[in-house]
GROMACS .gro file of N, CA and C in nm:
model
  291
    1THR      N    1  -4.308  -1.386  -3.238
    1THR     CA    2  -4.257  -1.252  -3.264
    1THR      C    3  -4.285  -1.160  -3.145
    2GLU      N    4  -4.403  -1.172  -3.089
    2GLU     CA    5  -4.439  -1.089  -2.973
    2GLU      C    6  -4.348  -1.119  -2.854
    3LEU      N    7  -4.314  -1.246  -2.836
    3LEU     CA    8  -4.225  -1.286  -2.727
    3LEU      C    9  -4.085  -1.227  -2.748
    4LYS      N   10  -4.036  -1.228  -2.871
    4LYS     CA   11  -3.906  -1.171  -2.901
    4LYS      C   12  -3.903  -1.021  -2.872
    5VAL      N   13  -4.008  -0.951  -2.909
    5VAL     CA   14  -4.017  -0.808  -2.884
    5VAL      C   15  -4.022  -0.782  -2.735
    6SER      N   16  -4.098  -0.861  -2.662
    6SER     CA   17  -4.108  -0.847  -2.517
    6SER      C   18  -3.973  -0.868  -2.450
    7PHE      N   19  -3.900  -0.971  -2.492
    7PHE     CA   20  -3.768  -0.999  -2.438
    7PHE      C   21  -3.672  -0.884  -2.467
    8PHE      N   22  -3.674  -0.835  -2.590
    8PHE     CA   23  -3.586  -0.725  -2.629
    8PHE      C   24  -3.616  -0.599  -2.548
    9LEU      N   25  -3.742  -0.568  -2.529
    9LEU     CA   26  -3.778  -0.449  -2.452
    9LEU      C   27  -3.738  -0.464  -2.306
   10SER      N   28  -3.754  -0.582  -2.247
   10SER     CA   29  -3.713  -0.602  -2.108
   10SER      C   30  -3.562  -0.592  -2.096
   11PHE      N   31  -3.489  -0.637  -2.199
   11PHE     CA   32  -3.343  -0.624  -2.198
   11PHE      C   33  -3.304  -0.476  -2.198
   12LEU      N   34  -3.369  -0.396  -2.280
   12LEU     CA   35  -3.339  -0.253  -2.287
   12LEU      C   36  -3.371  -0.183  -2.157
   13VAL      N   37  -3.480  -0.219  -2.095
   13VAL     CA   38  -3.523  -0.154  -1.971
   13VAL      C   39  -3.435  -0.194  -1.854
   14ASN      N   40  -3.394  -0.320  -1.848
   14ASN     CA   41  -3.322  -0.372  -1.733
   14ASN      C   42  -3.170  -0.366  -1.745
   15HIS      N   43  -3.117  -0.306  -1.849
   15HIS     CA   44  -2.973  -0.299  -1.868
   15HIS      C   45  -2.930  -0.157  -1.901
   16VAL      N   46  -2.809  -0.123  -1.859
   16VAL     CA   47  -2.753   0.009  -1.886
   16VAL      C   48  -2.621  -0.008  -1.959
   17THR      N   49  -2.591   0.084  -2.049
   17THR     CA   50  -2.472   0.074  -2.132
   17THR      C   51  -2.371   0.181  -2.094
   18CYS      N   52  -2.246   0.141  -2.089
   18CYS     CA   53  -2.136   0.233  -2.061
   18CYS      C   54  -2.117   0.324  -2.182
   19ALA      N   55  -2.115   0.454  -2.159
   19ALA     CA   56  -2.098   0.550  -2.268
   19ALA      C   57  -1.954   0.554  -2.318
   20LEU      N   58  -1.861   0.497  -2.241
   20LEU     CA   59  -1.720   0.502  -2.279
   20LEU      C   60  -1.676   0.384  -2.364
   21CYS      N   61  -1.743   0.269  -2.348
   21CYS     CA   62  -1.698   0.150  -2.423
   21CYS      C   63  -1.812   0.061  -2.471
   22ASP      N   64  -1.935   0.101  -2.448
   22ASP     CA   65  -2.054   0.025  -2.492
   22ASP      C   66  -2.075  -0.107  -2.420
   23MET      N   67  -2.008  -0.129  -2.307
   23MET     CA   68  -2.034  -0.250  -2.228
   23MET      C   69  -2.174  -0.239  -2.167
   24VAL      N   70  -2.247  -0.350  -2.167
   24VAL     CA   71  -2.381  -0.353  -2.111
   24VAL      C   72  -2.375  -0.411  -1.971
   25CYS      N   73  -2.431  -0.339  -1.874
   25CYS     CA   74  -2.435  -0.383  -1.734
   25CYS      C   75  -2.579  -0.408  -1.693
   26THR      N   76  -2.598  -0.489  -1.591
   26THR     CA   77  -2.732  -0.526  -1.548
   26THR      C   78  -2.793  -0.428  -1.449
   27SER      N   79  -2.713  -0.335  -1.397
   27SER     CA   80  -2.766  -0.236  -1.302
   27SER      C   81  -2.679  -0.111  -1.304
   28VAL      N   82  -2.733  -0.003  -1.251
   28VAL     CA   83  -2.657   0.121  -1.242
   28VAL      C   84  -2.537   0.102  -1.151
   29SER      N   85  -2.553   0.027  -1.041
   29SER     CA   86  -2.440   0.007  -0.949
   29SER      C   87  -2.327  -0.073  -1.016
   30SER      N   88  -2.361  -0.172  -1.096
   30SER     CA   89  -2.255  -0.247  -1.165
   30SER      C   90  -2.189  -0.160  -1.272
   31LEU      N   91  -2.265  -0.069  -1.333
   31LEU     CA   92  -2.207   0.024  -1.429
   31LEU      C   93  -2.109   0.118  -1.360
   32LYS      N   94  -2.146   0.168  -1.242
   32LYS     CA   95  -2.056   0.256  -1.166
   32LYS      C   96  -1.926   0.183  -1.130
   33ALA      N   97  -1.938   0.057  -1.088
   33ALA     CA   98  -1.819  -0.023  -1.055
   33ALA      C   99  -1.733  -0.044  -1.180
   34HIS      N  100  -1.797  -0.073  -1.291
   34HIS     CA  101  -1.726  -0.093  -1.417
   34HIS      C  102  -1.648   0.033  -1.454
   35ILE      N  103  -1.710   0.148  -1.447
   35ILE     CA  104  -1.644   0.274  -1.482
   35ILE      C  105  -1.527   0.301  -1.389
   36ARG      N  106  -1.547   0.278  -1.259
   36ARG     CA  107  -1.440   0.301  -1.162
   36ARG      C  108  -1.319   0.213  -1.190
   37PHE      N  109  -1.341   0.085  -1.221
   37PHE     CA  110  -1.230  -0.008  -1.239
   37PHE      C  111  -1.170  -0.005  -1.380
   38ARG      N  112  -1.247   0.027  -1.481
   38ARG     CA  113  -1.196   0.021  -1.618
   38ARG      C  114  -1.157   0.156  -1.677
   39HIS      N  115  -1.221   0.263  -1.631
   39HIS     CA  116  -1.201   0.391  -1.698
   39HIS      C  117  -1.141   0.500  -1.608
   40CYS      N  118  -1.130   0.477  -1.480
   40CYS     CA  119  -1.073   0.578  -1.389
   40CYS      C  120  -0.934   0.535  -1.343
   41ASP      N  121  -0.847   0.633  -1.328
   41ASP     CA  122  -0.710   0.603  -1.286
   41ASP      C  123  -0.691   0.617  -1.136
   42GLU      N  124  -0.795   0.652  -1.064
   42GLU     CA  125  -0.784   0.672  -0.919
   42GLU      C  126  -0.748   0.540  -0.850
   43ARG      N  127  -0.650   0.545  -0.762
   43ARG     CA  128  -0.605   0.428  -0.685
   43ARG      C  129  -0.596   0.467  -0.538
   44PRO      N  130  -0.709   0.462  -0.468
   44PRO     CA  131  -0.713   0.512  -0.331
   44PRO      C  132  -0.654   0.419  -0.225
   45PHE      N  133  -0.621   0.296  -0.260
   45PHE     CA  134  -0.565   0.200  -0.164
   45PHE      C  135  -0.414   0.192  -0.185
   46HIS      N  136  -0.337   0.240  -0.087
   46HIS     CA  137  -0.192   0.250  -0.100
   46HIS      C  138  -0.120   0.150  -0.010
   47CYS      N  139  -0.014   0.093  -0.064
   47CYS     CA  140   0.071   0.002   0.011
   47CYS      C  141   0.155   0.082   0.109
   48HIS      N  142   0.159   0.037   0.235
   48HIS     CA  143   0.238   0.106   0.337
   48HIS      C  144   0.387   0.068   0.330
   49LEU      N  145   0.422  -0.026   0.241
   49LEU     CA  146   0.560  -0.071   0.229
   49LEU      C  147   0.631  -0.018   0.104
   50CYS      N  148   0.554   0.032   0.008
   50CYS     CA  149   0.612   0.086  -0.115
   50CYS      C  150   0.517   0.193  -0.170
   51ASP      N  151   0.544   0.241  -0.288
   51ASP     CA  152   0.463   0.349  -0.346
   51ASP      C  153   0.346   0.299  -0.431
   52SER      N  154   0.317   0.172  -0.432
   52SER     CA  155   0.211   0.117  -0.517
   52SER      C  156   0.073   0.156  -0.467
   53GLY      N  157  -0.016   0.183  -0.563
   53GLY     CA  158  -0.156   0.214  -0.532
   53GLY      C  159  -0.247   0.119  -0.606
   54PHE      N  160  -0.367   0.095  -0.550
   54PHE     CA  161  -0.459  -0.003  -0.606
   54PHE      C  162  -0.602   0.050  -0.607
   55LYS      N  163  -0.683  -0.004  -0.695
   55LYS     CA  164  -0.821   0.041  -0.710
   55LYS      C  165  -0.914  -0.020  -0.607
   56ASN      N  166  -0.873  -0.130  -0.543
   56ASN     CA  167  -0.958  -0.191  -0.440
   56ASN      C  168  -0.873  -0.257  -0.332
   57ALA      N  169  -0.936  -0.284  -0.220
   57ALA     CA  170  -0.866  -0.339  -0.103
   57ALA      C  171  -0.814  -0.480  -0.129
   58TYR      N  172  -0.886  -0.559  -0.208
   58TYR     CA  173  -0.842  -0.696  -0.236
   58TYR      C  174  -0.709  -0.696  -0.310
   59ASP      N  175  -0.697  -0.611  -0.413
   59ASP     CA  176  -0.572  -0.605  -0.490
   59ASP      C  177  -0.457  -0.558  -0.402
   60LEU      N  178  -0.483  -0.464  -0.313
   60LEU     CA  179  -0.380  -0.419  -0.218
   60LEU      C  180  -0.337  -0.534  -0.129
   61HIS      N  181  -0.433  -0.608  -0.076
   61HIS     CA  182  -0.402  -0.722   0.011
   61HIS      C  183  -0.314  -0.824  -0.061
   62LYS      N  184  -0.349  -0.857  -0.184
   62LYS     CA  185  -0.269  -0.954  -0.261
   62LYS      C  186  -0.129  -0.899  -0.288
   63HIS      N  187  -0.118  -0.768  -0.310
   63HIS     CA  188   0.013  -0.708  -0.333
   63HIS      C  189   0.099  -0.714  -0.207
   64VAL      N  190   0.041  -0.685  -0.092
   64VAL     CA  191   0.118  -0.684   0.034
   64VAL      C  192   0.180  -0.821   0.059
   65GLU      N  193   0.114  -0.927   0.015
   65GLU     CA  194   0.170  -1.062   0.028
   65GLU      C  195   0.305  -1.074  -0.042
   66THR      N  196   0.326  -0.997  -0.147
   66THR     CA  197   0.453  -1.008  -0.222
   66THR      C  198   0.570  -0.949  -0.145
   67HIS      N  199   0.543  -0.870  -0.042
   67HIS     CA  200   0.649  -0.814   0.041
   67HIS      C  201   0.695  -0.911   0.149
   68ASN      N  202   0.625  -1.021   0.165
   68ASN     CA  203   0.657  -1.121   0.266
   68ASN      C  204   0.796  -1.180   0.236
   69ASP      N  205   0.884  -1.179   0.336
   69ASP     CA  206   1.019  -1.231   0.316
   69ASP      C  207   1.025  -1.383   0.303
   70SER      N  208   0.932  -1.450   0.367
   70SER     CA  209   0.934  -1.597   0.362
   70SER      C  210   0.838  -1.648   0.255
   71ASP      N  211   0.866  -1.764   0.204
   71ASP     CA  212   0.778  -1.828   0.108
   71ASP      C  213   0.670  -1.904   0.185
   72ALA      N  214   0.551  -1.847   0.190
   72ALA     CA  215   0.444  -1.901   0.272
   72ALA      C  216   0.374  -2.021   0.208
   73TYR      N  217   0.391  -2.039   0.077
   73TYR     CA  218   0.321  -2.145   0.007
   73TYR      C  219   0.422  -2.237  -0.061
   74SER      N  220   0.398  -2.367  -0.050
   74SER     CA  221   0.491  -2.462  -0.114
   74SER      C  222   0.413  -2.572  -0.185
   75CYS      N  223   0.471  -2.620  -0.293
   75CYS     CA  224   0.411  -2.725  -0.374
   75CYS      C  225   0.419  -2.858  -0.297
   76ASP      N  226   0.308  -2.931  -0.296
   76ASP     CA  227   0.308  -3.059  -0.225
   76ASP      C  228   0.330  -3.179  -0.317
   77VAL      N  229   0.371  -3.153  -0.442
   77VAL     CA  230   0.407  -3.261  -0.533
   77VAL      C  231   0.544  -3.313  -0.491
   78GLU      N  232   0.554  -3.442  -0.470
   78GLU     CA  233   0.677  -3.503  -0.419
   78GLU      C  234   0.797  -3.470  -0.508
   79GLY      N  235   0.902  -3.419  -0.443
   79GLY     CA  236   1.026  -3.388  -0.513
   79GLY      C  237   1.027  -3.255  -0.586
   80CYS      N  238   0.920  -3.177  -0.580
   80CYS     CA  239   0.915  -3.053  -0.656
   80CYS      C  240   0.996  -2.942  -0.589
   81GLY      N  241   0.963  -2.908  -0.466
   81GLY     CA  242   1.036  -2.806  -0.394
   81GLY      C  243   1.001  -2.662  -0.429
   82PHE      N  244   0.902  -2.640  -0.514
   82PHE     CA  245   0.863  -2.504  -0.551
   82PHE      C  246   0.799  -2.434  -0.431
   83THR      N  247   0.840  -2.308  -0.407
   83THR     CA  248   0.778  -2.227  -0.302
   83THR      C  249   0.741  -2.091  -0.360
   84SER      N  250   0.646  -2.026  -0.294
   84SER     CA  251   0.596  -1.899  -0.344
   84SER      C  252   0.552  -1.810  -0.228
   85ARG      N  253   0.559  -1.680  -0.253
   85ARG     CA  254   0.510  -1.585  -0.153
   85ARG      C  255   0.359  -1.566  -0.160
   86THR      N  256   0.299  -1.601  -0.273
   86THR     CA  257   0.154  -1.580  -0.288
   86THR      C  258   0.084  -1.708  -0.330
   87LEU      N  259  -0.040  -1.720  -0.289
   87LEU     CA  260  -0.122  -1.836  -0.325
   87LEU      C  261  -0.149  -1.837  -0.476
   88ARG      N  262  -0.165  -1.720  -0.534
   88ARG     CA  263  -0.190  -1.711  -0.678
   88ARG      C  264  -0.076  -1.773  -0.758
   89THR      N  265   0.047  -1.741  -0.720
   89THR     CA  266   0.163  -1.795  -0.791
   89THR      C  267   0.170  -1.946  -0.774
   90LEU      N  268   0.138  -1.996  -0.655
   90LEU     CA  269   0.136  -2.141  -0.634
   90LEU      C  270   0.030  -2.207  -0.722
   91ARG      N  271  -0.087  -2.146  -0.733
   91ARG     CA  272  -0.192  -2.202  -0.818
   91ARG      C  273  -0.149  -2.203  -0.965
   92GLN      N  274  -0.081  -2.097  -1.009
   92GLN     CA  275  -0.030  -2.094  -1.146
   92GLN      C  276   0.072  -2.206  -1.167
   93HIS      N  277   0.154  -2.230  -1.066
   93HIS     CA  278   0.252  -2.338  -1.071
   93HIS      C  279   0.183  -2.473  -1.088
   94TYR      N  280   0.076  -2.497  -1.012
   94TYR     CA  281   0.004  -2.624  -1.020
   94TYR      C  282  -0.052  -2.647  -1.160
   95LYS      N  283  -0.092  -2.540  -1.228
   95LYS     CA  284  -0.146  -2.555  -1.363
   95LYS      C  285  -0.037  -2.602  -1.461
   96ARG      N  286   0.088  -2.567  -1.432
   96ARG     CA  287   0.199  -2.605  -1.520
   96ARG      C  288   0.257  -2.741  -1.487
   97VAL      N  289   0.237  -2.787  -1.363
   97VAL     CA  290   0.297  -2.915  -1.319
   97VAL      C  291   0.216  -3.032  -1.370
   0.00000   0.00000   0.00000
């Protein structure tokens, strides 16, 4: 019983809860990231080719790939011929093949 109480108290001390959705995070910095990505509408990363905005640089980078005119990725399954502008779409294709 003492061990259970000790574990519970350490959980309370070492974790922070989001006031907006009750998600439990392991640090204040992860809570800040959670709030920024889940509860804020700010999109400071903008595509220079269209009007799209994104919450982080990675999502912007993946979006810019969709503006590529050529299909940079192709399926290597013999006889398939599937091509894609993004690696993500190719990976989704492989899951279906």
